[in-house]
């Protein structure tokens, strides 16, 4: 991506306001006024075909009449004029169109929107919006928007898909004391999308943390790639459980995928830190923009109140970072700075008797201790202490410790004095919150940032013992027969080409052949109908397990054909599969869909009631490494069963993780062909005994 062009658009040295107005109350009036009011120092050119002057500045009837260069054009004229505006801007050499105007895809005029983007791209211009509030940047004193003011200065950058929310967040930065350098309204995302902005903001010297409000991504894969490669934390509030994928889904996996689970997975896989709500987005943004990542799980909590300590402990647990007791040496040292009835375990309770010195000494010691990965310092206002003095002692202790690269968050619960002390702490770069659970949750965000980085460091490495050609040959043959549903035999051949262990299966087209194949494979065995028209074989009476001899083979051959014919007379029957019978094992299910936003995605769960009734499944965007595969196994609630619950031997999770990873590689490699697939069930054995796919299914894309 060309960052220079985006630089021109988002940090412009000159701006044309197309639709600048003299009429108070019009957006074209406010945008121009905001540029002056907030001290923008670049060139500003009002464009207005009727007025000679706008707000005291010489106005031009077209950008083509402007003598100087124009980096960005803020466009406020009615939608129908904008294709023309884009053409003129392109000719003028404008770098980016910031289209505030609405009336495009949001009202069904996708065509108009696309026309503007196409024109822009002909001239190497980028388009932000349409249907946006504009852009705000403290480091450029640039308020090219109709938001009332620049946000409280800081190091975060907000990108919001909702304009109204951006305006609301903008003004609330002052009361919430969370500083932003930039706010970018992204609107319809006709061109510039979240992925572009991740790349641009990651390179921007004034941004330390990206804070996103997301309703839906357009190019999910691009976003994931950009987010993975970013060095800075991204915290996102994702709204709306999407119905993505549900509409087109014929399969089980498809219907389970419709619940936003793929979004959840994708964001996590991309190392994006999640915010639970708007408050949480602000709180986490504050910590992420001021403090370094937390490199281990050991959070130490220091407090002068038992109650806030308990609240903080609960919050740590909820945030997935349960507290551990501090080691012996830490406890012994801390004991020296508290009364007999204090506690040095974790949370460390200095008690209400704690004054400036105890705070100072314990903070200094703990922050420097190698066991401590992150520190949350909590304080309840007491009659014996002065909040400002406590704040200063904390800051002093941190400085004296000489430790950098370790995070701290603080919470002061109290009145005006505490408020003032927290304000002071913020100015020192220490995130301070008015509730203990918030301070802990913010510290947990810094832990999530580090964990995300660790995961990114272990990417998927493709297996090279795969035979894509063989897989494609099977698919081509089915397509030649006009089939989109591969039979179990065909599906297994594709699976096998990717190194997935499948139960040996052969096709018999006569009773005699069935017996011959049965003798070769050996008893006991399984017989199944083979037909592209029968997706659920058991429902059609098309599966028989535990066949013990030739006589049973002969009999079953006919009963299967007979019941399937009765079930679906028009079905095209290829014959009967003779299959090795796998020993009993734990049944698990793998499935895949093509998500409209993220492409090939996979599902994993335990078979039977776990998936059917409890919907206990987990999703990932493919591909996944075997390590991530292992993580999937413990993500589901029934994961404990695989780990060996209630005296059962643990299942072969390593083999299963390998299967998940290979399967994910398969669905990515064959993305152009495969719409959906599943392995249902896979039987998993005790550790070291592996797993085997006994039923497989692939549905091809329409072509
Ligand atoms: P369906 O099309 O109905 O899903 P399956 O091939 O999955 O048909 O067979 C139904 C059930 O029979 C499976 O869930 C599994 O429990 C059992 N089964 C199928 N094939 C085998 C096999 N090769 N070895 C052992 N059990 C099998
Ligand atoms: Mg099945």
PDB file of C-alpha atoms in Angstrom, residues 405-511:
ATOM      1  CA  UNK A 405       9.134  -2.195  30.038  1.00  0.00           C
ATOM      2  CA  UNK A 406       6.796  -3.311  32.823  1.00  0.00           C
ATOM      3  CA  UNK A 407       3.271  -1.960  33.155  1.00  0.00           C
ATOM      4  CA  UNK A 408       1.507  -0.338  36.083  1.00  0.00           C
ATOM      5  CA  UNK A 409      -2.069   0.796  36.497  1.00  0.00           C
ATOM      6  CA  UNK A 410      -3.547   2.643  39.440  1.00  0.00           C
ATOM      7  CA  UNK A 411      -6.956   3.088  40.989  1.00  0.00           C
ATOM      8  CA  UNK A 412      -7.927   5.790  43.490  1.00  0.00           C
ATOM      9  CA  UNK A 413     -11.337   5.523  45.058  1.00  0.00           C
ATOM     10  CA  UNK A 414     -12.333   8.744  46.746  1.00  0.00           C
ATOM     11  CA  UNK A 415     -13.511  12.296  46.262  1.00  0.00           C
ATOM     12  CA  UNK A 416     -12.199  15.432  44.641  1.00  0.00           C
ATOM     13  CA  UNK A 417      -8.698  15.057  46.030  1.00  0.00           C
ATOM     14  CA  UNK A 418      -8.442  11.596  44.588  1.00  0.00           C
ATOM     15  CA  UNK A 419      -9.728  12.893  41.252  1.00  0.00           C
ATOM     16  CA  UNK A 420      -7.030  15.560  41.220  1.00  0.00           C
ATOM     17  CA  UNK A 421      -4.341  13.051  42.172  1.00  0.00           C
ATOM     18  CA  UNK A 422      -5.408  10.758  39.322  1.00  0.00           C
ATOM     19  CA  UNK A 423      -5.305  13.670  36.921  1.00  0.00           C
ATOM     20  CA  UNK A 424      -1.734  14.269  38.040  1.00  0.00           C
ATOM     21  CA  UNK A 425      -0.848  10.580  37.592  1.00  0.00           C
ATOM     22  CA  UNK A 426      -2.223  10.642  34.043  1.00  0.00           C
ATOM     23  CA  UNK A 427      -0.013  13.596  33.259  1.00  0.00           C
ATOM     24  CA  UNK A 428       2.898  11.446  34.441  1.00  0.00           C
ATOM     25  CA  UNK A 429       1.888   8.716  32.010  1.00  0.00           C
ATOM     26  CA  UNK A 430       0.387   6.413  34.652  1.00  0.00           C
ATOM     27  CA  UNK A 431      -3.140   5.216  33.808  1.00  0.00           C
ATOM     28  CA  UNK A 432      -5.379   5.908  36.787  1.00  0.00           C
ATOM     29  CA  UNK A 433      -8.980   4.771  37.189  1.00  0.00           C
ATOM     30  CA  UNK A 434     -11.711   5.454  39.680  1.00  0.00           C
ATOM     31  CA  UNK A 435     -12.538   1.763  40.182  1.00  0.00           C
ATOM     32  CA  UNK A 436     -10.219  -1.101  41.180  1.00  0.00           C
ATOM     33  CA  UNK A 437     -11.704  -3.585  38.720  1.00  0.00           C
ATOM     34  CA  UNK A 438     -11.069  -1.127  35.889  1.00  0.00           C
ATOM     35  CA  UNK A 439      -7.394  -0.791  36.789  1.00  0.00           C
ATOM     36  CA  UNK A 440      -7.062  -4.577  36.801  1.00  0.00           C
ATOM     37  CA  UNK A 441      -8.963  -4.996  33.543  1.00  0.00           C
ATOM     38  CA  UNK A 442      -6.720  -2.397  31.914  1.00  0.00           C
ATOM     39  CA  UNK A 443      -3.633  -4.262  33.098  1.00  0.00           C
ATOM     40  CA  UNK A 444      -5.125  -7.444  31.655  1.00  0.00           C
ATOM     41  CA  UNK A 445      -5.402  -5.647  28.299  1.00  0.00           C
ATOM     42  CA  UNK A 446      -1.648  -5.099  28.401  1.00  0.00           C
ATOM     43  CA  UNK A 447      -1.248  -8.830  29.067  1.00  0.00           C
ATOM     44  CA  UNK A 448      -3.496  -9.634  26.094  1.00  0.00           C
ATOM     45  CA  UNK A 449      -1.343  -7.399  23.934  1.00  0.00           C
ATOM     46  CA  UNK A 450       1.792  -9.371  24.850  1.00  0.00           C
ATOM     47  CA  UNK A 451      -0.003 -12.716  24.398  1.00  0.00           C
ATOM     48  CA  UNK A 452      -1.195 -11.636  20.991  1.00  0.00           C
ATOM     49  CA  UNK A 453       2.368 -10.772  19.998  1.00  0.00           C
ATOM     50  CA  UNK A 454       3.565 -14.191  21.217  1.00  0.00           C
ATOM     51  CA  UNK A 455       0.956 -15.967  19.108  1.00  0.00           C
ATOM     52  CA  UNK A 456       1.857 -13.909  16.021  1.00  0.00           C
ATOM     53  CA  UNK A 457       5.440 -15.001  16.483  1.00  0.00           C
ATOM     54  CA  UNK A 458       4.408 -18.629  15.801  1.00  0.00           C
ATOM     55  CA  UNK A 459       2.747 -18.554  12.407  1.00  0.00           C
ATOM     56  CA  UNK A 460       1.301 -21.482  10.478  1.00  0.00           C
ATOM     57  CA  UNK A 461       3.914 -23.453   8.560  1.00  0.00           C
ATOM     58  CA  UNK A 462       2.393 -25.423   5.668  1.00  0.00           C
ATOM     59  CA  UNK A 463       2.817 -29.208   5.598  1.00  0.00           C
ATOM     60  CA  UNK A 464       4.763 -30.184   2.496  1.00  0.00           C
ATOM     61  CA  UNK A 465       3.780 -33.872   2.383  1.00  0.00           C
ATOM     62  CA  UNK A 466       0.524 -33.005   0.656  1.00  0.00           C
ATOM     63  CA  UNK A 467      -0.657 -33.789  -2.863  1.00  0.00           C
ATOM     64  CA  UNK A 468      -2.758 -30.907  -4.115  1.00  0.00           C
ATOM     65  CA  UNK A 469      -2.781 -32.284  -7.642  1.00  0.00           C
ATOM     66  CA  UNK A 470      -4.372 -35.542  -6.527  1.00  0.00           C
ATOM     67  CA  UNK A 471      -7.021 -33.617  -4.601  1.00  0.00           C
ATOM     68  CA  UNK A 472      -7.796 -31.412  -7.578  1.00  0.00           C
ATOM     69  CA  UNK A 473      -8.011 -34.429  -9.875  1.00  0.00           C
ATOM     70  CA  UNK A 474     -10.743 -35.940  -7.685  1.00  0.00           C
ATOM     71  CA  UNK A 475     -12.631 -32.658  -7.701  1.00  0.00           C
ATOM     72  CA  UNK A 476     -12.276 -32.233 -11.465  1.00  0.00           C
ATOM     73  CA  UNK A 477     -13.668 -35.706 -12.041  1.00  0.00           C
ATOM     74  CA  UNK A 478     -16.718 -35.024  -9.892  1.00  0.00           C
ATOM     75  CA  UNK A 479     -17.279 -31.732 -11.671  1.00  0.00           C
ATOM     76  CA  UNK A 480     -17.044 -33.499 -15.006  1.00  0.00           C
ATOM     77  CA  UNK A 481     -19.901 -35.707 -13.810  1.00  0.00           C
ATOM     78  CA  UNK A 482     -21.866 -32.567 -12.987  1.00  0.00           C
ATOM     79  CA  UNK A 483     -21.669 -33.170  -9.243  1.00  0.00           C
ATOM     80  CA  UNK A 484     -21.254 -30.602  -6.510  1.00  0.00           C
ATOM     81  CA  UNK A 485     -21.611 -33.028  -3.625  1.00  0.00           C
ATOM     82  CA  UNK A 486     -18.590 -35.271  -3.447  1.00  0.00           C
ATOM     83  CA  UNK A 487     -19.353 -38.737  -2.156  1.00  0.00           C
ATOM     84  CA  UNK A 488     -17.725 -39.986   1.005  1.00  0.00           C
ATOM     85  CA  UNK A 489     -15.222 -41.952  -1.088  1.00  0.00           C
ATOM     86  CA  UNK A 490     -14.277 -38.898  -3.153  1.00  0.00           C
ATOM     87  CA  UNK A 491     -14.169 -36.643  -0.110  1.00  0.00           C
ATOM     88  CA  UNK A 492     -11.905 -39.052   1.707  1.00  0.00           C
ATOM     89  CA  UNK A 493      -9.571 -39.167  -1.292  1.00  0.00           C
ATOM     90  CA  UNK A 494      -9.233 -35.378  -1.054  1.00  0.00           C
ATOM     91  CA  UNK A 495      -8.704 -35.539   2.711  1.00  0.00           C
ATOM     92  CA  UNK A 496      -6.110 -38.244   2.260  1.00  0.00           C
ATOM     93  CA  UNK A 497      -4.176 -36.070  -0.195  1.00  0.00           C
ATOM     94  CA  UNK A 498      -3.685 -33.638   2.690  1.00  0.00           C
ATOM     95  CA  UNK A 499      -2.348 -36.323   4.989  1.00  0.00           C
ATOM     96  CA  UNK A 500      -5.544 -36.756   6.994  1.00  0.00           C
ATOM     97  CA  UNK A 501      -5.972 -40.288   8.369  1.00  0.00           C
ATOM     98  CA  UNK A 502      -9.131 -41.781   6.843  1.00  0.00           C
ATOM     99  CA  UNK A 503     -10.778 -45.163   7.318  1.00  0.00           C
ATOM    100  CA  UNK A 504     -10.049 -47.298   4.271  1.00  0.00           C
ATOM    101  CA  UNK A 505     -13.079 -47.279   1.986  1.00  0.00           C
ATOM    102  CA  UNK A 506     -13.713 -49.051  -1.346  1.00  0.00           C
ATOM    103  CA  UNK A 507     -16.642 -48.918  -3.718  1.00  0.00           C
ATOM    104  CA  UNK A 508     -18.580 -52.083  -4.579  1.00  0.00           C
ATOM    105  CA  UNK A 509     -21.033 -52.021  -7.461  1.00  0.00           C
ATOM    106  CA  UNK A 510     -22.205 -55.608  -7.127  1.00  0.00           C
ATOM    107  CA  UNK A 511     -22.821 -58.137  -4.407  1.00  0.00           C
TER     108      UNK A 511
END
